[in-house]
XYZ file of C-alpha atoms in Angstrom:
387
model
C -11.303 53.830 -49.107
C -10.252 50.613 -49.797
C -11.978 48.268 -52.438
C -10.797 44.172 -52.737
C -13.463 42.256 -50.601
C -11.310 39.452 -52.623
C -8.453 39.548 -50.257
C -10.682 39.291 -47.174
C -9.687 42.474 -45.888
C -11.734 44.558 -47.121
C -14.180 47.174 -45.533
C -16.390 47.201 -48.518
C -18.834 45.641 -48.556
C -20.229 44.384 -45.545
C -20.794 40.397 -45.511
C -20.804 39.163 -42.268
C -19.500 40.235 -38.584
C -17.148 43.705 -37.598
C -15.428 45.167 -41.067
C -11.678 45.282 -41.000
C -10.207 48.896 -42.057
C -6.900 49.950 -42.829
C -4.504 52.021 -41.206
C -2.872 55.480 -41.900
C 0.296 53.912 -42.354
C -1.210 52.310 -45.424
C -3.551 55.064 -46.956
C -0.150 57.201 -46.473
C 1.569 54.843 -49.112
C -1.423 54.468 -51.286
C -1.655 58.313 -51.319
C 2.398 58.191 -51.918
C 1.772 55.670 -54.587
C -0.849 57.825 -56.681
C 0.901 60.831 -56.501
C 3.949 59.068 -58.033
C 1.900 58.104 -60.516
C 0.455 62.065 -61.020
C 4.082 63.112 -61.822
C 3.974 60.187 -64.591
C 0.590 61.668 -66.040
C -1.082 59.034 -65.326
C -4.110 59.674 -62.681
C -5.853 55.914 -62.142
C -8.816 55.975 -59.781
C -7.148 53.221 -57.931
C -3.905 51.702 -56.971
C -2.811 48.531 -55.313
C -0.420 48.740 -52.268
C 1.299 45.523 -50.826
C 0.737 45.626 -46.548
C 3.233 43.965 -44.723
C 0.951 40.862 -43.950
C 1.522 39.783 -47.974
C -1.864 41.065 -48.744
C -2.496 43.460 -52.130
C -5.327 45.802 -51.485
C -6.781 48.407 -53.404
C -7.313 52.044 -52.752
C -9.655 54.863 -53.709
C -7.707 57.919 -54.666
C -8.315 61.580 -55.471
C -5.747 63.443 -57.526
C -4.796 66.726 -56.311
C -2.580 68.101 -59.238
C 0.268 66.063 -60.731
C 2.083 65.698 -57.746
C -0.456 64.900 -54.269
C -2.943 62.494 -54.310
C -5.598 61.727 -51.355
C -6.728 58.704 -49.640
C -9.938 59.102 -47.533
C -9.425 56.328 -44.195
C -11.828 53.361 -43.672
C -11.166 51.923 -40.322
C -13.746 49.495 -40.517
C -16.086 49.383 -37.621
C -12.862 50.274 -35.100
C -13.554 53.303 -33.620
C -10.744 55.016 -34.549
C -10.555 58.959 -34.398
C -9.261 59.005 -37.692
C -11.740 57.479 -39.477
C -12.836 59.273 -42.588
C -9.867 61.138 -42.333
C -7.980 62.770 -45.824
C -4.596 61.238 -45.732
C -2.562 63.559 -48.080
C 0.576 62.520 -49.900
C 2.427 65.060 -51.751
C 5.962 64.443 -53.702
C 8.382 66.695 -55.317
C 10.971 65.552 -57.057
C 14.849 67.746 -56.575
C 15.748 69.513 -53.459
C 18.415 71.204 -51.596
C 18.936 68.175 -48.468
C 21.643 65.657 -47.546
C 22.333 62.792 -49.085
C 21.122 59.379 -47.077
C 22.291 56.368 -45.446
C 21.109 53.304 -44.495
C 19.604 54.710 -41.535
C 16.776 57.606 -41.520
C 18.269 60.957 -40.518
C 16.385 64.260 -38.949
C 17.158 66.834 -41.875
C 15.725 69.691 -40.785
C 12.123 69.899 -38.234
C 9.588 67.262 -39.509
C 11.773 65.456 -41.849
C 14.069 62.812 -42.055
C 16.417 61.454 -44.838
C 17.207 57.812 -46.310
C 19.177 56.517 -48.805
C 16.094 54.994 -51.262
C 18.607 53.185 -53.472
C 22.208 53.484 -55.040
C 22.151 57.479 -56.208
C 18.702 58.125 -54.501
C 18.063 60.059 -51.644
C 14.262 60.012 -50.011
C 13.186 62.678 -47.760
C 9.925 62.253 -46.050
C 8.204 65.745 -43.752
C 5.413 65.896 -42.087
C 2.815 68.320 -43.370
C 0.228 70.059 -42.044
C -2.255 67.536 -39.204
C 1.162 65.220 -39.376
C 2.830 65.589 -35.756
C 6.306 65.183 -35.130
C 8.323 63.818 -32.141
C 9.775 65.805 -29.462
C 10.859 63.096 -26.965
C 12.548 59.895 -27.232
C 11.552 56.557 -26.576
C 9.302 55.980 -29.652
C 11.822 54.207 -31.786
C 11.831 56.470 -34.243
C 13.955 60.192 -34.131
C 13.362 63.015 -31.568
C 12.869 66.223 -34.501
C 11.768 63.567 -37.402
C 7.830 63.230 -38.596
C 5.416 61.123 -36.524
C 5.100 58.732 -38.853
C 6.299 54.885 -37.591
C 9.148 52.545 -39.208
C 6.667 50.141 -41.023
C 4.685 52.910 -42.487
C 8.093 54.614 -43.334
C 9.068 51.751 -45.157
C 5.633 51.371 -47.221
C 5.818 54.824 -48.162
C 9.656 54.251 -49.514
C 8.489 51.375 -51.358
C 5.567 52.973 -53.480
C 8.614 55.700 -54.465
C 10.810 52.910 -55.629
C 7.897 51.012 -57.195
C 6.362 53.895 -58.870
C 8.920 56.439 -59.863
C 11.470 55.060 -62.832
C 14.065 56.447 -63.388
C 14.271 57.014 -59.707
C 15.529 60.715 -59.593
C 18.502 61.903 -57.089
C 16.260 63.563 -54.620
C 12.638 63.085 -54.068
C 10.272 64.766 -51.404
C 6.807 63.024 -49.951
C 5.389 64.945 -47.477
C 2.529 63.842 -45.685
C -0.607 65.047 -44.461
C -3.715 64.605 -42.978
C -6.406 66.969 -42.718
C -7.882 68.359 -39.686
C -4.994 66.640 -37.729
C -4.057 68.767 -35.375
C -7.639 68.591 -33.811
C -8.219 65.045 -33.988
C -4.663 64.749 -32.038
C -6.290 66.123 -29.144
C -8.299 63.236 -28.736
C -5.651 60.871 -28.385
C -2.414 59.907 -26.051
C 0.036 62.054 -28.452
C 0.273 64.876 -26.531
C 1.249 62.884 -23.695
C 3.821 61.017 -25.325
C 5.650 64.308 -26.922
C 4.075 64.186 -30.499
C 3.271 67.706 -31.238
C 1.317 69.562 -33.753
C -0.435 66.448 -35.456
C -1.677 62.308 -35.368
C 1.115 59.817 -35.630
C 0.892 57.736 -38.829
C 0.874 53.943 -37.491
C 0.502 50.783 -38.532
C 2.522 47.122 -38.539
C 0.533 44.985 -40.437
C -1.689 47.511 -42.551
C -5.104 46.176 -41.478
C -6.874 47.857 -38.449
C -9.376 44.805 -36.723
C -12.685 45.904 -36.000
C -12.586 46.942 -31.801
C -8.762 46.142 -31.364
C -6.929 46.905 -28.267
C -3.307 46.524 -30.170
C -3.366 50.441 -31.026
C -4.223 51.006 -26.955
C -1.718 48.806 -26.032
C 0.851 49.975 -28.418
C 0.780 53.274 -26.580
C 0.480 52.319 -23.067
C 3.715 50.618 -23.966
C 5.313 53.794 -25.528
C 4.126 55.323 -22.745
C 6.750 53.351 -20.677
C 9.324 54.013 -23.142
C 9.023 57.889 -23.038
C 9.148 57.429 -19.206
C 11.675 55.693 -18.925
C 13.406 57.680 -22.233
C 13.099 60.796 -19.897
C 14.726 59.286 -16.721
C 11.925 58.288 -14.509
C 12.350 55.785 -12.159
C 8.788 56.113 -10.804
C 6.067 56.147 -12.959
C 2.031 56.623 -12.245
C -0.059 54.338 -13.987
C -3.587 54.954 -13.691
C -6.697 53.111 -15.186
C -8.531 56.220 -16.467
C -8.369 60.105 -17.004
C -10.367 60.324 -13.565
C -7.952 58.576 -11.850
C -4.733 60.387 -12.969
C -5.783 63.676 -12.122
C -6.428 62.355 -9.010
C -2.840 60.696 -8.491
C -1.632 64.236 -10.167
C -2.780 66.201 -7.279
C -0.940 63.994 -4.751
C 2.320 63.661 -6.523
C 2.740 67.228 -7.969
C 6.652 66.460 -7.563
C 6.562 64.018 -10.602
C 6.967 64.986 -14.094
C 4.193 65.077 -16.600
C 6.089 62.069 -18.281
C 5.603 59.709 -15.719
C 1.623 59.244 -15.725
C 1.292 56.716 -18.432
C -3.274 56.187 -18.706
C -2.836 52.078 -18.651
C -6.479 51.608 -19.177
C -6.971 48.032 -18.854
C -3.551 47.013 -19.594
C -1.630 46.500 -16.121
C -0.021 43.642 -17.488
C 1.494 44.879 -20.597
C 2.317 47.883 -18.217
C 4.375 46.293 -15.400
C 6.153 43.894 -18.104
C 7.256 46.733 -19.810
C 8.511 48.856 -16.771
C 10.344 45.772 -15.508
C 12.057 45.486 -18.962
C 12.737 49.316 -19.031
C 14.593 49.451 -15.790
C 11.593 51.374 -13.529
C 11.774 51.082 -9.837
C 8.143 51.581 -8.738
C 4.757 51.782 -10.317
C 2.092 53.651 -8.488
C -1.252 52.324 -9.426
C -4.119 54.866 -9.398
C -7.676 53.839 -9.756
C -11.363 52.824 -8.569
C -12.678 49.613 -6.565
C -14.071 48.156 -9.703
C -10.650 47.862 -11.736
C -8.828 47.485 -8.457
C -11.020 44.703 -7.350
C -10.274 42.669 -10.871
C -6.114 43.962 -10.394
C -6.306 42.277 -6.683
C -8.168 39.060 -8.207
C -5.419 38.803 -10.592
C -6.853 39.729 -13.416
C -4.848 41.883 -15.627
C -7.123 42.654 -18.329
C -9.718 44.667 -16.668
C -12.244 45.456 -19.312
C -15.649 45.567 -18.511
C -16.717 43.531 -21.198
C -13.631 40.712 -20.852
C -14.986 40.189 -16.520
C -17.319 41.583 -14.916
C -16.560 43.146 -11.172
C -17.061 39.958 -8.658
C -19.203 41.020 -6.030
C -18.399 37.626 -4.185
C -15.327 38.579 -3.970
C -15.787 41.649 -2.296
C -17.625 40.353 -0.292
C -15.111 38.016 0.781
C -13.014 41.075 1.109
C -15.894 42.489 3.538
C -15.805 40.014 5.717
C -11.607 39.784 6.237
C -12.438 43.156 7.889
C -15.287 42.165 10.210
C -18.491 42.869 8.226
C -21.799 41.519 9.750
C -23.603 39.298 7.842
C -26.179 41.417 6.605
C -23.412 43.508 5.322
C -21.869 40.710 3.478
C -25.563 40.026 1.583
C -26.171 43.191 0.593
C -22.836 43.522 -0.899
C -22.929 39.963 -2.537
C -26.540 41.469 -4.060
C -24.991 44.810 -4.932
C -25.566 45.970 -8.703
C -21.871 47.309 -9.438
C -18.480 48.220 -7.096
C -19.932 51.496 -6.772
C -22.800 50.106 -5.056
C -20.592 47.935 -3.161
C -18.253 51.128 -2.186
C -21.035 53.216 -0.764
C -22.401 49.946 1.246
C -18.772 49.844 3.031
C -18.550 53.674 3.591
C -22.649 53.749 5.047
C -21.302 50.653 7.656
C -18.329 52.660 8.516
C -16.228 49.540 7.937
C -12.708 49.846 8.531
C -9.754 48.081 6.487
C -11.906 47.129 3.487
C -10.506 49.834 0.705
C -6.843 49.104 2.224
C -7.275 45.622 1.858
C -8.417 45.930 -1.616
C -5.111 47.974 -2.458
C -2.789 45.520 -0.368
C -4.298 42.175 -2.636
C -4.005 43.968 -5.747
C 0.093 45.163 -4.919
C -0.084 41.283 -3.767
C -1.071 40.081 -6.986
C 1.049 42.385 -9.469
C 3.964 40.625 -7.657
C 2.917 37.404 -8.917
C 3.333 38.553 -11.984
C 6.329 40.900 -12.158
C 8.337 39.508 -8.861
C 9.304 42.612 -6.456
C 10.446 44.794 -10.044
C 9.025 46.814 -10.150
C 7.813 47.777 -6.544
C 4.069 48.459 -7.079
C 1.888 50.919 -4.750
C -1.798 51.351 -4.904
C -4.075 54.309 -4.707
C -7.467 53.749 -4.760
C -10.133 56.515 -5.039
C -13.474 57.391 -4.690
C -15.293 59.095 -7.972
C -14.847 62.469 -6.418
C -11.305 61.899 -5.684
C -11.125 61.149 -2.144
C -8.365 58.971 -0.835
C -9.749 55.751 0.599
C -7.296 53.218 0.445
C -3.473 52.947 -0.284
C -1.185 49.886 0.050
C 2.730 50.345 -0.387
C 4.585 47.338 -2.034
């Protein structure tokens, strides 16, 4: 846990508002940094680690032996699946692997190689709960540990700043435990990360309730796609909604359904940078509804579903007025949807679709060529609208 409320940062204690946390990427390096400092003999119930932002912070630690220490996550209030977690470094100075370049280099499965400075090689493995990458498109080796460039380079760092002489060969391995089952509840699998969590972080500092880790992998999501040679991807708003999309398109590989959650911007930006043809939309008439309205941040709490506007939509397709009141009155899109199917009007779920593939090429031009499905919550079809 971390411990200087003087820097602002700090989880502990709680003043005022949502606590900030920490990421893995920087418990990893405090971790790294303690256990540097076991093989020295010296075992301090704290150490300071520099995050990329310019902040110093101070860590907790637990000494396992001379050589691992343990770092126990605070995410603040972001509910993160890996908060509380025991972030495990362990290092071991000698071994039998390649010297390294400038460049990290997949040494064997789970670690990678770097040259740490003139005469000093720094291999870095994932341990046990520590995935490691089986596709590309993540930036960072197919066959190497999960763990992220920035974190990589905080990790090196506590080696160079806390190991003197620094020897030929040195060995951190990383681990976190109970990883493999906490990776279950996140996008890993998905994005070819087996056997373990990813250790992230660019700045060090998780915010209370940020979307940048979502985003982050709705993004890498496109990258893995588009790493694995699809030129069609399936981008759906929740887990409901892919399996949904899944059963129609059984011809597309499990690589191209990317869970966008409320990020269709981000999403189509990215496919249009990555080269993707088309983008199949799959979702319900309250996301959809916000997509066709142009709004491309479509969480609940960010704008609520305008029942105005579908009733607008209502009456494009002929809806008496009655109809259009009870809509305009309706409690959610749900409410809405089951007003449209008990009227047996025609067009309205189709027209829905056809503004929202309307409005994504505002944003993103005709690349890539967007399609809509749009479901019911018990995965009926009831509207589609090609680009």
């Amino acid at each position: 846990m971390a411990l200087d409320p003087e820097s602002g940062l700090s989880p502990a204690p709680k003043r005022r508002g949502l606590r900030t946390g920490f990421t893995t990427g920087a418990c990893a390096a405090a971790a790294t940094r303690a256990a540097c400092l076991g093989l020295r003999g010296e075992f301090p119930d704290t150490v300071e680690v520099p995050l990329p932002i310019g902040a110093m912070v101070k860590f907790e630690v637990s000494h396992l032996g001379g050589s691992s220490a343990v770092v126990i996550k605070d995410a603040g209030d972001d509910p993160d699946v890996t908060h509380g977690a025991r972030v495990q470094a362990t290092v071991e100075l000698g071994g039998s692997f390649p010297a390294g370049g400038s460049d990290w280099a997949v040494s064997g499965e789970g670690s990678v190689v770097r040259r740490l400075a003139p005469g000093s090689t720094l291999r870095l493995s994932a341990g046990r709960g520590v995935g490691i990458v089986t596709r590309p498109g993540l930036g960072i080796p197919v066959g190497g540990p999960a763990i992220n460039p920035v974190p990589r380079r905080m990790i090196a760092r506590s080696v160079r700043e806390s190991l003197q002489p620094l020897p030929s060969q040195v060995t951190v391995t990383v681990s976190i435990e109970g990883g493999e089952k906490l990776a279950q509840r996140t996008l890993n699998g998905r994005l070819g990360i087996v056997r373990g969590l990813s250790i992230l972080g660019t700045t060090g500092v998780v915010r209370p309730y940020s979307t940048a880790a979502w985003r982050a992998s709705v993004v890498q999501g496109v990258d893995v796609a588009a790493a694995q040679g699809c030129t069609e991807i399936v981008a759906s708003t929740g887990g409901r909604s892919e399996s949904y999309a899944r059963k129609l398109r059984p011809d597309l590989p499990e690589a191209a359904f990317v869970e966008m959650g409320e990020f269709t911007g981000h999403l189509l930006k990215r496919a249009r940078e990555r080269g993707v043809i088309k983008v199949v939309l799959s979702g319900m008439v309250g996301k959809l509804s916000k997509i066709a309205q142009g709004h491309f941040m479509t969480h609940v709490a960010g704008n609520q579903v305008d029942m105005a506007y579908l009733a607008k939509i209502a009456d494009r397709c002929g809806a008496s007025p009655a109809l259009r009141a009870e809509i305009r009155a309706g409690n959610t899109a749900r409410h809405a949807q089951e007003l449209v199917i008990g009227a047996a009007l025609k067009g309205f779920f189709d027209l829905i679709s056809a503004e929202a593939v309307k409005a994504c090429a505002g944003l993103v031009g005709n690349s890539p060529v967007v399609e809509v499905l749009l479901f019911d919550f018990e995965g009926g079809l009831l509207g589609r609208s090609h680009g």
